[in-house]
Each structure stands twice: as C-alpha cells, then as structure tokens.
CSV table of C-alpha atoms and ligand atoms in Angstrom, one decimal:
chain,number,residue,atom,x,y,z
A,21,UNK,CA,25.9,8.3,-3.6
A,22,UNK,CA,24.5,9.8,-6.8
A,23,UNK,CA,21.2,8.5,-8.0
A,24,UNK,CA,21.8,10.1,-11.4
A,25,UNK,CA,24.5,7.6,-12.4
A,26,UNK,CA,22.9,4.8,-14.5
A,27,UNK,CA,25.5,2.4,-13.3
A,28,UNK,CA,24.1,2.3,-9.7
A,29,UNK,CA,20.9,0.9,-11.1
A,30,UNK,CA,22.6,-1.6,-13.5
A,31,UNK,CA,24.6,-2.9,-10.5
A,32,UNK,CA,22.3,-2.4,-7.6
A,33,UNK,CA,19.0,-3.6,-9.1
A,34,UNK,CA,19.6,-7.1,-10.5
A,35,UNK,CA,15.9,-8.0,-10.5
A,36,UNK,CA,15.1,-4.9,-12.5
A,37,UNK,CA,12.6,-3.5,-10.0
A,38,UNK,CA,12.8,-0.1,-11.7
A,39,UNK,CA,11.2,-1.6,-14.8
A,40,UNK,CA,8.3,-3.0,-12.8
A,41,UNK,CA,7.8,0.3,-11.1
A,42,UNK,CA,7.9,2.1,-14.5
A,43,UNK,CA,5.3,-0.3,-15.8
A,44,UNK,CA,3.1,0.2,-12.7
A,45,UNK,CA,0.6,2.4,-14.6
A,46,UNK,CA,0.2,-0.3,-17.2
A,47,UNK,CA,-0.3,-2.9,-14.4
A,48,UNK,CA,-3.1,-0.6,-13.1
A,49,UNK,CA,-4.7,-0.1,-16.6
A,50,UNK,CA,-4.8,-3.9,-17.1
A,51,UNK,CA,-6.3,-4.3,-13.6
A,52,UNK,CA,-9.2,-2.2,-14.6
A,53,UNK,CA,-10.4,-5.1,-16.7
A,54,UNK,CA,-10.2,-7.7,-13.9
A,55,UNK,CA,-13.4,-9.6,-13.2
A,56,UNK,CA,-14.5,-12.4,-10.9
A,57,UNK,CA,-15.1,-15.8,-12.5
A,58,UNK,CA,-17.7,-17.1,-11.7
A,59,UNK,CA,-19.3,-13.7,-11.1
A,60,UNK,CA,-20.2,-12.7,-7.6
A,61,UNK,CA,-23.8,-12.8,-6.6
A,62,UNK,CA,-25.0,-9.2,-6.6
A,63,UNK,CA,-25.9,-9.2,-2.9
A,64,UNK,CA,-25.0,-6.2,-0.8
A,65,UNK,CA,-23.3,-7.4,2.5
A,66,UNK,CA,-23.8,-5.7,5.8
A,67,UNK,CA,-20.0,-6.0,6.6
A,68,UNK,CA,-17.0,-6.7,4.4
A,69,UNK,CA,-14.0,-8.5,6.0
A,70,UNK,CA,-10.9,-8.5,3.9
A,71,UNK,CA,-8.4,-11.1,5.0
A,72,UNK,CA,-4.9,-10.4,3.9
A,73,UNK,CA,-1.3,-9.9,5.1
A,74,UNK,CA,1.6,-7.6,4.2
A,75,UNK,CA,1.4,-6.0,0.8
A,76,UNK,CA,-2.0,-7.6,0.0
A,77,UNK,CA,-3.5,-6.2,3.3
A,78,UNK,CA,-1.9,-2.7,2.6
A,79,UNK,CA,-3.7,-2.6,-0.7
A,80,UNK,CA,-7.0,-3.4,1.2
A,81,UNK,CA,-6.3,-0.5,3.6
A,82,UNK,CA,-6.0,1.9,0.6
A,83,UNK,CA,-9.3,0.6,-0.9
A,84,UNK,CA,-11.0,1.0,2.5
A,85,UNK,CA,-9.6,4.6,2.8
A,86,UNK,CA,-10.7,5.4,-0.7
A,87,UNK,CA,-14.2,4.5,0.1
A,88,UNK,CA,-14.5,5.7,3.6
A,89,UNK,CA,-16.7,8.7,2.8
A,90,UNK,CA,-19.2,7.1,0.5
A,91,UNK,CA,-19.6,3.5,1.9
A,92,UNK,CA,-22.2,3.0,4.5
A,93,UNK,CA,-21.0,-0.6,5.1
A,94,UNK,CA,-18.0,-1.1,7.4
A,95,UNK,CA,-14.8,-2.6,5.8
A,96,UNK,CA,-12.6,-4.5,8.2
A,97,UNK,CA,-9.1,-5.5,7.1
A,98,UNK,CA,-8.3,-8.7,9.0
A,99,UNK,CA,-4.6,-9.5,9.5
A,100,UNK,CA,-4.3,-12.9,11.1
A,101,UNK,CA,-5.5,-16.5,11.3
A,102,UNK,CA,-9.2,-17.4,11.2
A,103,UNK,CA,-11.9,-14.8,11.2
A,104,UNK,CA,-13.4,-12.4,13.8
A,105,UNK,CA,-16.7,-13.4,15.4
A,106,UNK,CA,-18.4,-10.6,13.4
A,107,UNK,CA,-18.0,-12.7,10.2
A,108,UNK,CA,-21.5,-14.1,10.0
A,109,UNK,CA,-23.8,-14.9,7.1
A,110,UNK,CA,-24.6,-11.2,6.6
A,111,UNK,CA,-21.0,-10.5,5.8
A,112,UNK,CA,-18.8,-11.0,2.8
A,113,UNK,CA,-15.3,-12.4,3.3
A,114,UNK,CA,-12.7,-11.4,0.7
A,115,UNK,CA,-9.6,-13.6,0.9
A,116,UNK,CA,-6.8,-11.5,-0.7
A,117,UNK,CA,-3.4,-13.0,-1.2
A,118,UNK,CA,-1.2,-12.2,-4.2
A,119,UNK,CA,0.7,-15.4,-3.9
A,120,UNK,CA,-2.3,-17.4,-2.8
A,121,UNK,CA,0.0,-19.2,-0.4
A,122,UNK,CA,-0.3,-17.1,2.8
A,123,UNK,CA,-1.4,-19.4,5.6
A,124,UNK,CA,-3.3,-16.8,7.6
A,125,UNK,CA,-5.4,-16.0,4.5
A,126,UNK,CA,-6.0,-19.7,3.8
A,127,UNK,CA,-7.1,-20.2,7.3
A,128,UNK,CA,-9.5,-17.2,7.0
A,129,UNK,CA,-10.9,-18.8,3.8
A,130,UNK,CA,-11.4,-22.1,5.6
A,131,UNK,CA,-13.2,-20.4,8.5
A,132,UNK,CA,-15.5,-18.7,6.0
A,133,UNK,CA,-16.3,-22.0,4.3
A,134,UNK,CA,-16.9,-23.7,7.7
A,135,UNK,CA,-19.2,-20.9,8.9
A,136,UNK,CA,-21.0,-20.6,5.6
A,137,UNK,CA,-20.0,-17.0,5.1
A,138,UNK,CA,-20.1,-15.8,1.5
A,139,UNK,CA,-16.5,-15.8,0.2
A,140,UNK,CA,-14.7,-14.4,-2.7
A,141,UNK,CA,-11.0,-14.9,-3.4
A,142,UNK,CA,-8.3,-12.9,-5.2
A,143,UNK,CA,-4.8,-14.3,-6.0
A,144,UNK,CA,-2.4,-14.9,-8.8
A,145,UNK,CA,-2.7,-18.7,-8.2
A,146,UNK,CA,-1.4,-20.7,-5.3
A,147,UNK,CA,-3.5,-22.8,-2.9
A,148,UNK,CA,-6.1,-20.0,-2.7
A,149,UNK,CA,-6.6,-20.2,-6.5
A,150,UNK,CA,-6.8,-24.0,-6.2
A,151,UNK,CA,-9.4,-23.8,-3.4
A,152,UNK,CA,-11.5,-21.4,-5.5
A,153,UNK,CA,-11.3,-23.7,-8.5
A,154,UNK,CA,-12.2,-26.8,-6.5
A,155,UNK,CA,-15.1,-25.2,-4.6
A,156,UNK,CA,-16.3,-23.1,-7.6
A,157,UNK,CA,-15.9,-19.9,-5.6
A,158,UNK,CA,-16.0,-16.4,-7.2
A,159,UNK,CA,-12.3,-15.8,-7.9
A,160,UNK,CA,-10.4,-12.9,-9.4
A,161,UNK,CA,-7.2,-14.2,-11.1
A,162,UNK,CA,-4.5,-11.6,-10.8
A,163,UNK,CA,-1.6,-11.4,-13.3
A,164,UNK,CA,1.4,-13.3,-11.7
A,165,UNK,CA,5.2,-12.9,-11.6
A,166,UNK,CA,5.6,-10.1,-9.2
A,167,UNK,CA,6.5,-9.6,-5.6
A,168,UNK,CA,3.1,-9.0,-3.8
A,169,UNK,CA,4.1,-5.5,-2.7
A,170,UNK,CA,4.8,-4.6,-6.4
A,171,UNK,CA,1.4,-5.9,-7.4
A,172,UNK,CA,-0.4,-3.0,-5.7
A,173,UNK,CA,-2.2,-2.0,-8.9
A,174,UNK,CA,-3.7,-5.5,-9.5
A,175,UNK,CA,-4.6,-5.8,-5.9
A,176,UNK,CA,-6.2,-2.4,-5.5
A,177,UNK,CA,-8.2,-2.3,-8.7
A,178,UNK,CA,-9.1,-6.0,-8.5
A,179,UNK,CA,-10.5,-5.4,-5.0
A,180,UNK,CA,-12.3,-2.2,-6.0
A,181,UNK,CA,-14.0,-4.3,-8.7
A,182,UNK,CA,-15.1,-6.9,-6.2
A,183,UNK,CA,-16.7,-4.3,-4.0
A,184,UNK,CA,-18.4,-2.6,-7.0
A,185,UNK,CA,-19.9,-6.0,-7.9
A,186,UNK,CA,-21.6,-6.1,-4.5
A,187,UNK,CA,-22.9,-2.6,-4.9
A,188,UNK,CA,-20.1,-1.0,-2.7
A,189,UNK,CA,-18.2,1.0,-5.3
A,190,UNK,CA,-15.4,3.1,-3.7
A,191,UNK,CA,-15.4,5.3,-6.9
A,192,UNK,CA,-17.0,5.5,-10.3
A,193,UNK,CA,-15.5,3.7,-13.2
A,194,UNK,CA,-14.5,7.2,-14.6
A,195,UNK,CA,-12.7,8.1,-11.4
A,196,UNK,CA,-10.8,4.8,-11.4
A,197,UNK,CA,-9.8,5.3,-15.0
A,198,UNK,CA,-8.7,8.9,-14.2
A,199,UNK,CA,-6.4,7.7,-11.5
A,200,UNK,CA,-4.6,5.5,-14.0
A,201,UNK,CA,-4.2,8.4,-16.3
A,202,UNK,CA,-2.6,10.4,-13.4
A,203,UNK,CA,-0.2,7.6,-12.7
A,204,UNK,CA,0.9,7.5,-16.3
A,205,UNK,CA,1.9,11.2,-16.1
A,206,UNK,CA,3.6,10.6,-12.8
A,207,UNK,CA,5.7,7.7,-14.0
A,208,UNK,CA,8.1,9.8,-16.0
A,209,UNK,CA,8.6,12.3,-13.3
A,210,UNK,CA,9.8,9.6,-10.8
A,211,UNK,CA,11.8,7.3,-13.1
A,212,UNK,CA,15.6,6.8,-12.7
A,213,UNK,CA,16.3,8.8,-15.9
A,214,UNK,CA,14.8,11.9,-14.3
A,215,UNK,CA,17.7,13.7,-12.4
A,216,UNK,CA,17.5,14.2,-8.6
A,217,UNK,CA,16.9,18.0,-8.9
A,218,UNK,CA,13.6,17.3,-10.7
A,219,UNK,CA,12.7,13.9,-9.1
A,220,UNK,CA,10.8,14.1,-5.9
A,221,UNK,CA,11.2,10.4,-5.0
A,222,UNK,CA,15.0,10.5,-5.4
A,223,UNK,CA,15.2,13.7,-3.2
A,224,UNK,CA,13.1,12.1,-0.5
A,225,UNK,CA,15.1,8.9,-0.5
A,226,UNK,CA,18.4,10.8,-0.2
A,227,UNK,CA,16.9,12.9,2.6
A,228,UNK,CA,15.9,9.7,4.5
A,229,UNK,CA,19.3,8.1,3.9
A,230,UNK,CA,19.9,5.5,6.7
A,231,UNK,CA,17.8,7.2,9.3
A,232,UNK,CA,14.8,5.9,11.1
A,233,UNK,CA,11.9,7.7,9.5
A,234,UNK,CA,8.4,8.4,10.7
A,235,UNK,CA,5.7,8.8,8.1
A,236,UNK,CA,2.6,10.7,9.2
A,237,UNK,CA,-0.6,11.0,7.3
A,238,UNK,CA,-4.0,12.5,7.9
A,239,UNK,CA,-7.3,10.6,8.2
A,240,UNK,CA,-7.2,9.5,4.6
A,241,UNK,CA,-3.4,9.4,3.9
A,242,UNK,CA,-2.7,7.5,7.1
A,243,UNK,CA,-3.3,4.3,5.2
A,244,UNK,CA,-0.6,5.4,2.7
A,245,UNK,CA,1.7,6.3,5.5
A,246,UNK,CA,1.6,2.7,6.7
A,247,UNK,CA,2.2,1.5,3.1
A,248,UNK,CA,5.3,3.8,2.9
A,249,UNK,CA,6.6,2.3,6.1
A,250,UNK,CA,6.3,-1.2,4.9
A,251,UNK,CA,7.8,-0.4,1.6
A,252,UNK,CA,10.8,1.2,3.3
A,253,UNK,CA,11.2,-1.9,5.4
A,254,UNK,CA,10.9,-4.4,2.6
A,255,UNK,CA,12.5,-2.6,-0.3
A,256,UNK,CA,15.2,-0.5,1.6
A,257,UNK,CA,15.5,-2.8,4.7
A,258,UNK,CA,15.1,0.3,6.8
A,259,UNK,CA,13.1,0.5,9.9
A,260,UNK,CA,10.3,3.0,9.7
A,261,UNK,CA,7.2,4.0,11.8
A,262,UNK,CA,3.9,5.2,10.6
A,263,UNK,CA,1.2,7.2,12.3
A,264,UNK,CA,-1.9,9.2,11.7
A,265,UNK,CA,-3.1,12.7,12.6
A,266,UNK,CA,-4.9,13.5,14.8
A,267,UNK,CA,-4.2,10.4,16.9
A,268,UNK,CA,-0.4,10.8,17.0
A,269,UNK,CA,-0.9,14.3,18.5
A,270,UNK,CA,-2.2,12.5,21.6
A,271,UNK,CA,0.8,10.1,22.3
A,272,UNK,CA,3.6,9.6,19.7
A,273,UNK,CA,4.4,13.4,19.6
A,274,UNK,CA,6.0,13.0,23.0
A,275,UNK,CA,8.7,10.8,21.6
A,276,UNK,CA,10.0,13.7,19.5
A,277,UNK,CA,12.4,15.2,22.0
A,278,UNK,CA,16.0,14.8,23.1
A,279,UNK,CA,19.2,14.2,21.2
A,280,UNK,CA,17.9,10.9,19.7
A,281,UNK,CA,15.3,12.9,17.7
A,282,UNK,CA,18.1,14.5,15.6
A,283,UNK,CA,18.9,11.1,14.1
A,284,UNK,CA,15.4,10.6,12.8
A,285,UNK,CA,13.5,12.0,9.9
A,286,UNK,CA,9.8,12.8,9.4
A,287,UNK,CA,7.7,12.8,6.3
A,288,UNK,CA,4.3,14.3,6.3
A,289,UNK,CA,1.8,12.9,3.7
A,290,UNK,CA,-0.6,15.7,2.9
A,291,UNK,CA,-3.7,15.6,0.8
A,292,UNK,CA,-4.9,18.4,-1.5
A,293,UNK,CA,-8.2,19.6,-0.1
A,294,UNK,CA,-7.5,18.1,3.4
A,295,UNK,CA,-9.8,19.5,6.1
A,296,UNK,CA,-8.6,22.8,7.6
A,297,UNK,CA,-8.4,21.3,11.1
A,298,UNK,CA,-5.9,18.6,9.8
A,299,UNK,CA,-3.9,21.2,7.9
A,300,UNK,CA,-3.7,23.2,11.1
A,301,UNK,CA,-2.5,20.1,13.1
A,302,UNK,CA,0.3,19.5,10.5
A,303,UNK,CA,1.4,23.1,10.9
A,304,UNK,CA,1.5,22.9,14.7
A,305,UNK,CA,3.2,19.6,14.7
A,306,UNK,CA,5.9,20.9,12.3
A,307,UNK,CA,6.4,24.0,14.6
A,308,UNK,CA,6.7,21.8,17.7
A,309,UNK,CA,8.9,19.0,16.6
A,310,UNK,CA,10.7,20.6,13.6
A,311,UNK,CA,13.5,22.1,15.6
A,312,UNK,CA,14.2,18.8,17.4
A,313,UNK,CA,14.3,16.4,14.5
A,314,UNK,CA,16.8,15.7,11.7
A,315,UNK,CA,14.5,17.1,9.0
A,316,UNK,CA,10.9,17.2,8.0
A,317,UNK,CA,9.7,16.6,4.4
A,318,UNK,CA,6.3,16.8,2.9
A,319,UNK,CA,4.8,14.9,0.1
A,320,UNK,CA,1.4,15.9,-1.3
A,321,UNK,CA,-1.4,13.7,-2.7
A,322,UNK,CA,-2.7,15.5,-5.8
A,323,UNK,CA,-5.3,14.6,-8.4
A,324,UNK,CA,-9.0,14.4,-8.9
A,325,UNK,CA,-10.8,12.0,-6.6
A,326,UNK,CA,-9.5,10.2,-3.5
A,327,UNK,CA,-8.6,6.9,-5.3
A,328,UNK,CA,-6.3,8.9,-7.6
A,329,UNK,CA,-4.7,10.8,-4.8
A,330,UNK,CA,-4.1,7.7,-2.6
A,331,UNK,CA,-2.8,5.4,-5.3
A,332,UNK,CA,-0.5,8.2,-6.7
A,333,UNK,CA,0.9,8.9,-3.2
A,334,UNK,CA,1.5,5.2,-2.6
A,335,UNK,CA,3.3,5.1,-6.0
A,336,UNK,CA,5.6,7.9,-5.0
A,337,UNK,CA,6.4,5.9,-1.8
A,338,UNK,CA,7.2,2.8,-3.9
A,339,UNK,CA,9.8,4.8,-5.8
A,340,UNK,CA,11.1,6.5,-2.6
A,341,UNK,CA,11.7,3.1,-0.9
A,342,UNK,CA,13.3,1.8,-4.1
A,343,UNK,CA,15.8,4.6,-4.3
A,344,UNK,CA,16.4,4.4,-0.6
A,345,UNK,CA,17.4,0.7,-1.1
A,346,UNK,CA,19.6,1.5,-4.0
A,347,UNK,CA,21.3,4.3,-2.1
A,348,UNK,CA,21.9,2.0,0.8
A,349,UNK,CA,23.3,-0.7,-1.5
A,350,UNK,CA,20.6,-3.3,-0.8
A,351,UNK,CA,18.6,-5.2,-3.4
A,352,UNK,CA,15.1,-3.8,-3.4
A,353,UNK,CA,13.6,-7.1,-4.6
A,354,UNK,CA,14.8,-9.8,-2.1
A,355,UNK,CA,13.1,-10.3,1.3
A,356,UNK,CA,15.2,-13.2,2.7
A,357,UNK,CA,14.0,-13.1,6.3
A,358,UNK,CA,10.3,-12.8,5.3
A,359,UNK,CA,10.8,-15.7,3.0
A,360,UNK,CA,12.6,-17.7,5.7
A,361,UNK,CA,9.7,-17.2,8.2
A,362,UNK,CA,7.2,-18.5,5.6
A,363,UNK,CA,9.4,-21.5,4.8
A,364,UNK,CA,9.8,-22.5,8.5
A,365,UNK,CA,6.1,-22.1,9.2
A,366,UNK,CA,4.7,-23.6,6.0
B,493,F6R,C1,6.3,-9.4,-0.3
B,493,F6R,C2,5.3,-8.7,0.4
B,493,F6R,C3,4.7,-9.3,1.7
B,493,F6R,C4,3.5,-10.2,1.3
B,493,F6R,C5,3.0,-10.9,2.5
B,493,F6R,C6,1.7,-11.7,2.2
B,493,F6R,O1,6.6,-8.7,-1.5
B,493,F6R,O2,4.8,-7.6,0.0
B,493,F6R,O3,4.4,-8.3,2.5
B,493,F6R,O4,2.5,-9.3,0.8
B,493,F6R,O5,4.0,-11.8,3.0
B,493,F6R,O6,1.9,-12.4,1.0
B,493,F6R,P1,0.7,-12.4,-0.1
B,493,F6R,O7,0.5,-10.9,-0.4
B,493,F6R,O8,1.2,-13.2,-1.2
B,493,F6R,O9,-0.5,-13.0,0.6
C-alpha cells in the first residue's frame, strides 16, 4: 500500500480525519485562550484529582508528566467511578470529559459534590456542562465537534490553564505558546502531501503494518507511549502495548524472546536531553531484544520545554496511528465497539 497516493485518503478517510490532524496546531492555539467561567477561586489545593477516561484521561497524563518536575502537589489521574478516599476538602477534583457524557466522570463529579470537595469541570457540553451550569461550577467550555481523542489540544491546554489558575502552572505562558509554534512547523512535515521518504509518521506506520507493537517511553515520555498505544487501538484498530523505562526492564523485557517476538514491533519514544541513565537503558534494551524482534524504531521528542516535547511527540503518534489505519483499510474515525459499550451501559 502506498501512502503517497492521494486516492487512498479520498477513499479511506470519509470523515476527513487528516484535515482535523492538519488543523491540530490551530486547535492548540485557540485552546491557549480557554478560561474557566465562572473563574476558579485562586486557592492552591494540596492534591489534584483529575477524573477522566480514554482520550480525556490520556491528555491529563500528559499534563501531569509535563509538570512532574516543578509541581510540589501530587496529580492523580483517576480512571473509574466515584473518587478515591484521598479526595477530601483540601483537594481539587477536575472532572474532564470531552463529550461531557462519560458516566464514570459524571459519577466522580457527583461524589465531589456530595463530599464537598472543590470541583471544576471541562467539557464541550453534555451532562457535565449541564451540571456545571445548574450548580454554577467553574467550567471550561471546550470547542465541540471532534472525537475526544482528536481534541487533545483543547483538553491539554484547557487543563493546563485550570492548573495555572490554582497556582500550579506546569509551564510558563511563553513555554505553552512556544509549544504551539513548534506544532505548526511539525504539521507540514507529517501531512499526507509529504512523501513517505520525508515523512516520519508514514514511515513508522508502514513499519508497524499489522503487527502488535510495543511503545516504550522513558520517565517523561512514558505517558506519551500510553497515548500512542490508545491511538493505535482506536484509530488503526490495532492492539498495542505501552511501557516505561526503567520499570519494563524489571519484568516485560522477559517477554521479548522466542519465535513470537519476530512478529512484533517495538517503538522507543526518546526525549532530547533525557537523563544518561535512561539513554543507557534504551541502548542496552535495544542490544538485548533487537535481534529477537521484528524491528525497532525510535521517535524523538524535540523542542524547548517539556510541554512542547510531549505534545509534539503525541502529535506524531496521532499521525502514525492515522496512517496505520489508512494502510490497514480501516476508517480512523469510527469506534463502533467503544460506542456500543457506552450505549448499552448508558
Ligand atoms: C474516543 C475516545 C475515547 C473517549 C472516552 C471518554 O474518541 O478518545 O477514548 O475519550 O470514551 O470519553 P470522553 O473523553 O468524552 O469523556
């Protein structure tokens, strides 16, 4: 399958996902202006619990990873019903659901209201938006019309704004603006019009093909590895696994043996300026499993500042999973089983 033939996109992408991906930097630029209405009380919490699922939760992982070195307050991404016992009055609960219809997040918001825990909501509408309106809760209204996973820019920058409002900025305004500028320059390099020979995302997608792929990141890029995995699953309908170094050196590494390993692919997500001990671990891992597996690729997070590096790396993964879906002849937009589960459990 050639990814340089415009006809494969005209036929294989009926919902025009490529246009949404190409407009991703613009989505991020617009998201820099998102604000909570009414404004959040400027009270610094002792703990932040972000309740979200799927693409919304993966955005929260990226924000938490972006801030891990400067925030002295723990950020917990809660994926499930209700809230953990740690959600007390000293905490801030952030209910994050792009659609505003995710029952787990609605249940977390209810639990926060019942327990009297400060609550802020982000959604493009839905029941969560309605709850915020009726209870006059601080609410960030996200631009609508997208699949949640494609709204990463709105979710990431909207959430970063909420944290900055409670004195927990994961980056300066200038760093966040710089990350958008970087995305703008990356967009052309990854678009369908850029031939495979010069397009990193197309090359990675073709290398992955139909194979089970493991995405491994380091301490910071591990959150992006998880996001790549979920994008491969939702966009390309391809099972993937994600792991983080150093942890995977202590367990998962043992699964990379035997004839079955030949049918699998590995992608390392590296970060410019990563600690030398992590660089060394990637090198040793490559030496040890490289001969057994069906190929190892690397993709580097580049740019100034961690938010820029993490969002740009996630953006590459969005394109990789898109091209992988197109190459496999599946529609990158539809998620029929995911929708059916929601319908049955509504
Ligand atoms: C679908 C997608 C899913 C959703 C998840 C939660 O595009 O990405 O993973 O994110 O089902 O839905 P929201 O984000 O609307 O709360």
